Tab-separated table of N, CA and C in Angstrom:
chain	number	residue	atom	x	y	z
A	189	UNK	N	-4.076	-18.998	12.331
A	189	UNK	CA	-3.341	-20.226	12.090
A	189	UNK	C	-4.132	-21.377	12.696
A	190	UNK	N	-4.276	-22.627	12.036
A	190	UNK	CA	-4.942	-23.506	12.353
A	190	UNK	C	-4.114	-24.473	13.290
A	191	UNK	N	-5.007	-24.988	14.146
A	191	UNK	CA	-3.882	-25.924	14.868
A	191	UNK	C	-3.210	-27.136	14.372
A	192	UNK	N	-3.855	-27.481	13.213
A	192	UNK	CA	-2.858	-28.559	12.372
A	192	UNK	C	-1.878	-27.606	12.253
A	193	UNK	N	-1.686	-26.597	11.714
A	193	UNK	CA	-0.884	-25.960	11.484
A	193	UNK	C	0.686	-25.226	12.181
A	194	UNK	N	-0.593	-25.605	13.425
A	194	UNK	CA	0.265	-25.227	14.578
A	194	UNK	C	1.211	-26.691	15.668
A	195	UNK	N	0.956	-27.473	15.143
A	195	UNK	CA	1.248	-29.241	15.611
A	195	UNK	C	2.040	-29.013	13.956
A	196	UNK	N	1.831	-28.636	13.415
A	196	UNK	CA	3.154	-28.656	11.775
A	196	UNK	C	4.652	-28.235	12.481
A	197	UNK	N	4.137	-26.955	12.695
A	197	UNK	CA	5.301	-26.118	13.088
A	197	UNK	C	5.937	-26.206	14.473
A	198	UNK	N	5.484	-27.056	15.303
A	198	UNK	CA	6.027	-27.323	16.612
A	198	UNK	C	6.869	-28.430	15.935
A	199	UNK	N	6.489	-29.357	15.033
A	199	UNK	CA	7.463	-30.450	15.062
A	199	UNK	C	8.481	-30.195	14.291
A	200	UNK	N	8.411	-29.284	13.237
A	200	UNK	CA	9.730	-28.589	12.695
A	200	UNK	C	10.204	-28.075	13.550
A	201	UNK	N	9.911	-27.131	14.246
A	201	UNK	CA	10.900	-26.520	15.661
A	201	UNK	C	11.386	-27.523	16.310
A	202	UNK	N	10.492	-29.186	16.940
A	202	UNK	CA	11.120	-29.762	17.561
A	202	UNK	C	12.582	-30.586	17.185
A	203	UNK	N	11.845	-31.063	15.459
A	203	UNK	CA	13.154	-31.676	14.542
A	203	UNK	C	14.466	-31.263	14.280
A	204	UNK	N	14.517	-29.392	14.085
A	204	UNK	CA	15.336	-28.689	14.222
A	204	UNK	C	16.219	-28.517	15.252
A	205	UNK	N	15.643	-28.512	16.698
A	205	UNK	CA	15.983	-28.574	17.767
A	205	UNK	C	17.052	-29.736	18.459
A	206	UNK	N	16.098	-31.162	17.467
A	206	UNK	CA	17.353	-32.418	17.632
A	206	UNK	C	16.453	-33.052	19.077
A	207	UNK	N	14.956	-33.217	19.370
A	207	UNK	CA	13.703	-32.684	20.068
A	207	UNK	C	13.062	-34.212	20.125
A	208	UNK	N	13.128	-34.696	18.527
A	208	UNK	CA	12.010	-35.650	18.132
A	208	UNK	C	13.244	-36.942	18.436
A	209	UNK	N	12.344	-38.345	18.917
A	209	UNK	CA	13.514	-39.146	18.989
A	209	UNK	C	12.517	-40.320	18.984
A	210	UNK	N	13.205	-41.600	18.450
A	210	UNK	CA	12.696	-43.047	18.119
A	210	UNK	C	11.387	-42.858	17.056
A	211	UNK	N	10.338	-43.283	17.588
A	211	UNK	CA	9.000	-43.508	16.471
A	211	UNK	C	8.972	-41.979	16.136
A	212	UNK	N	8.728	-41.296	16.796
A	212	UNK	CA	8.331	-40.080	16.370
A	212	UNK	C	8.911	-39.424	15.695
A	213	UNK	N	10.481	-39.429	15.572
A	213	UNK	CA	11.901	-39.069	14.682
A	213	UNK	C	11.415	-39.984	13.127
A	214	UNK	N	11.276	-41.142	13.231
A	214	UNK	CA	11.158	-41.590	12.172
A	214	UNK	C	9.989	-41.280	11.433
A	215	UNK	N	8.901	-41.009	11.810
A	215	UNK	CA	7.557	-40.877	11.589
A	215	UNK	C	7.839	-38.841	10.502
A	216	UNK	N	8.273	-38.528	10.928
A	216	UNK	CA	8.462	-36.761	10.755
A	216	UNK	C	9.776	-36.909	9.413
A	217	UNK	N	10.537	-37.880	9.513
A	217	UNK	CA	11.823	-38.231	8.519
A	217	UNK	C	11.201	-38.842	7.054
A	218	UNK	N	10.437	-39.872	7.345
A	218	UNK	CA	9.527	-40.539	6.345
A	218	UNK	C	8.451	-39.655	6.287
A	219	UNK	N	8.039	-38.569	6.561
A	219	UNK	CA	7.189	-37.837	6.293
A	219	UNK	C	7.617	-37.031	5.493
A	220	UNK	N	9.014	-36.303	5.426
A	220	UNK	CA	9.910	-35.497	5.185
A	220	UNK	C	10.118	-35.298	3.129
A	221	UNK	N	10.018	-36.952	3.551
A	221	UNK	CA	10.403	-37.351	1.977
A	221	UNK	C	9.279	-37.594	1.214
A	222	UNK	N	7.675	-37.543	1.763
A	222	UNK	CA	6.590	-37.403	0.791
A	222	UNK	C	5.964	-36.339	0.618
A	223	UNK	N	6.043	-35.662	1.616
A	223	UNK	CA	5.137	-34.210	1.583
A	223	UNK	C	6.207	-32.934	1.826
A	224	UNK	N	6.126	-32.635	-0.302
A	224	UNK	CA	6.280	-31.844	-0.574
A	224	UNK	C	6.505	-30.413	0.564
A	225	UNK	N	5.652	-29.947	0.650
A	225	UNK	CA	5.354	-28.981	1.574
A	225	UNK	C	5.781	-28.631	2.858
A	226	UNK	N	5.706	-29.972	3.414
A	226	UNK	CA	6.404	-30.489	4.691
A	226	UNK	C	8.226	-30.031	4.375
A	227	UNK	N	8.485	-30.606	3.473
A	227	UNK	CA	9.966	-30.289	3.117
A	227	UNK	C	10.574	-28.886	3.030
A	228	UNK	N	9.751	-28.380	2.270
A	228	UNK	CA	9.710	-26.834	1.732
A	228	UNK	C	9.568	-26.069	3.127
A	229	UNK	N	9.144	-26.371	3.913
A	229	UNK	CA	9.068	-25.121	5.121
A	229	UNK	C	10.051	-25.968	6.235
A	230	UNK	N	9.902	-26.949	6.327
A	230	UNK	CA	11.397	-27.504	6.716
A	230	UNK	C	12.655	-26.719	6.407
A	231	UNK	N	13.035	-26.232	5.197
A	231	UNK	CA	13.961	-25.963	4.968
A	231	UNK	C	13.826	-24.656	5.046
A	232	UNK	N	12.682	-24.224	5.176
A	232	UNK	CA	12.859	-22.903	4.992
A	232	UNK	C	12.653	-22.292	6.364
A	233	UNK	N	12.443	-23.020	7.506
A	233	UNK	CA	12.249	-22.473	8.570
A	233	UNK	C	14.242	-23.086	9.438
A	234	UNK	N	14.932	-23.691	8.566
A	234	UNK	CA	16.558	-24.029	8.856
A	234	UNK	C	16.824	-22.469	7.893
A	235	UNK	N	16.409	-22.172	7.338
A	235	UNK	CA	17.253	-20.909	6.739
A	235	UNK	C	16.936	-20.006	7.144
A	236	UNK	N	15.807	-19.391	7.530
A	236	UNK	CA	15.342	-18.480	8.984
A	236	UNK	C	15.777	-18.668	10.323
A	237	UNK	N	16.472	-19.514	10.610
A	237	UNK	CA	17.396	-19.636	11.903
A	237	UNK	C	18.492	-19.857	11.385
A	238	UNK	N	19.472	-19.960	10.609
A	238	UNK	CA	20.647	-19.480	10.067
A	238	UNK	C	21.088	-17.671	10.105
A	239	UNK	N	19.959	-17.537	9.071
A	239	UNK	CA	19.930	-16.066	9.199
A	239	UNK	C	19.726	-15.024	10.631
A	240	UNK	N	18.854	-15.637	11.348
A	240	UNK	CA	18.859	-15.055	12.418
A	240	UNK	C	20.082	-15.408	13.456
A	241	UNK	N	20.642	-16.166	13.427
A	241	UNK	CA	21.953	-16.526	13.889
A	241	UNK	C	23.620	-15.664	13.334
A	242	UNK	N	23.224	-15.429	12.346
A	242	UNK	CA	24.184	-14.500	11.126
A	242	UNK	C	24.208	-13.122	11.754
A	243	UNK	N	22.813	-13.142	12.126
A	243	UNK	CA	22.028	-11.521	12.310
A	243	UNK	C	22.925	-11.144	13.816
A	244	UNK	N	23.123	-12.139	14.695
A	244	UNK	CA	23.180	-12.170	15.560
A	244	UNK	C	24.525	-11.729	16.335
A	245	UNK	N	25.461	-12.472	15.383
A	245	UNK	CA	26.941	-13.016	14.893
A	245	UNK	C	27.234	-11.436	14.755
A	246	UNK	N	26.880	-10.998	13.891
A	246	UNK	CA	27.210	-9.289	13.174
A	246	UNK	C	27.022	-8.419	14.129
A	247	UNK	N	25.847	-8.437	14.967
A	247	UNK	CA	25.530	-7.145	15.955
A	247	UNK	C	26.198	-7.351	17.211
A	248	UNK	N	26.644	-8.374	17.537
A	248	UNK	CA	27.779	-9.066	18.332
A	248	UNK	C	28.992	-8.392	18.179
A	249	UNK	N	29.517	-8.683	16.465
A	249	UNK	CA	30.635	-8.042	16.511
A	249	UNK	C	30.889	-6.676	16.593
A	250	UNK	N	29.817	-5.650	15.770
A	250	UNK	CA	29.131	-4.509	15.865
A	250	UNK	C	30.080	-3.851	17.755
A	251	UNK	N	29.034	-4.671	18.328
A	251	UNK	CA	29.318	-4.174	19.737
A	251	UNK	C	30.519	-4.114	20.026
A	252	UNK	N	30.916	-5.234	19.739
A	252	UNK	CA	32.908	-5.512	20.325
A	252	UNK	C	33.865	-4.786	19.880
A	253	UNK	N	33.155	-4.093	18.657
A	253	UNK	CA	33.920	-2.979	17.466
A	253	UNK	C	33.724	-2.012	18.540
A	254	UNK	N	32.734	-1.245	19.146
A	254	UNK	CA	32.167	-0.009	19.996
A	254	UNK	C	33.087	0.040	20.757
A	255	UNK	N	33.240	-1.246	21.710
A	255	UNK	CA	34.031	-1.052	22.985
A	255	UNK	C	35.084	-1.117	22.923
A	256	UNK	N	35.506	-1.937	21.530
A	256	UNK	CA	37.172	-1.623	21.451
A	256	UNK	C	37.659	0.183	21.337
A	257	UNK	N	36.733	0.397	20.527
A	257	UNK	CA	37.011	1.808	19.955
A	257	UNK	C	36.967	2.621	21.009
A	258	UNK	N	35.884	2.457	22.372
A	258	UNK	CA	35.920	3.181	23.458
A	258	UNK	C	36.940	2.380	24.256
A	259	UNK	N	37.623	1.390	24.468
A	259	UNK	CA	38.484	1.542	25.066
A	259	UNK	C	39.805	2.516	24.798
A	260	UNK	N	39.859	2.182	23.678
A	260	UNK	CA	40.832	2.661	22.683
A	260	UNK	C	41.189	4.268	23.290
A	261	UNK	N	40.052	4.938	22.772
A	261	UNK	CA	39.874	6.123	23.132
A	261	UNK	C	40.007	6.852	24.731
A	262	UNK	N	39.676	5.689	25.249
A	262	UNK	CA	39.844	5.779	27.334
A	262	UNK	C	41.450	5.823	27.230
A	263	UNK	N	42.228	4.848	26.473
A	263	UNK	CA	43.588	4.884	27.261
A	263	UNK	C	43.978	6.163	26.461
A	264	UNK	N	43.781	6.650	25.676
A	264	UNK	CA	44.732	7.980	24.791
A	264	UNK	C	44.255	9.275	25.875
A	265	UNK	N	42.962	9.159	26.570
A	265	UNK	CA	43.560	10.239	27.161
A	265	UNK	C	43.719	10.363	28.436
């Protein structure tokens, strides 16, 4: 990975984050809306942290399902 590449993807992480603020917020916003590309992994790096958040949400509940069921099972006998 190239380090432009890598100064790309820090400022999507930072934008995402809520990170970037005054010139630099605006500079990445108006950037947002010309380069194609820029947009496209923008959005696609908000739907890779959705999903991993989803992912997260489920194995969460997963667990809380386990321990109910072992509690469950503790008081019956």
């Amino acid at each position: 990975m190239s380090k432009k590449s890598i100064k790309r993807t820090e400022l999507i992480e930072k934008y995402l984050d809520g990170e970037l603020q005054g010139l630099e917020l605006n500079n990445f916003e108006s950037q947002l809306k010309v380069d194609k590309k820029l947009s496209q992994d923008c959005f696609l790096q908000k739907i890779i942290r959705e999903t991993m958040a989803d992912r997260d949400v489920w194995e969460l509940r997963n667990m809380l399902d386990e321990i109910r069921k072992e509690f469950k099972k503790s008081k019956n006998t």
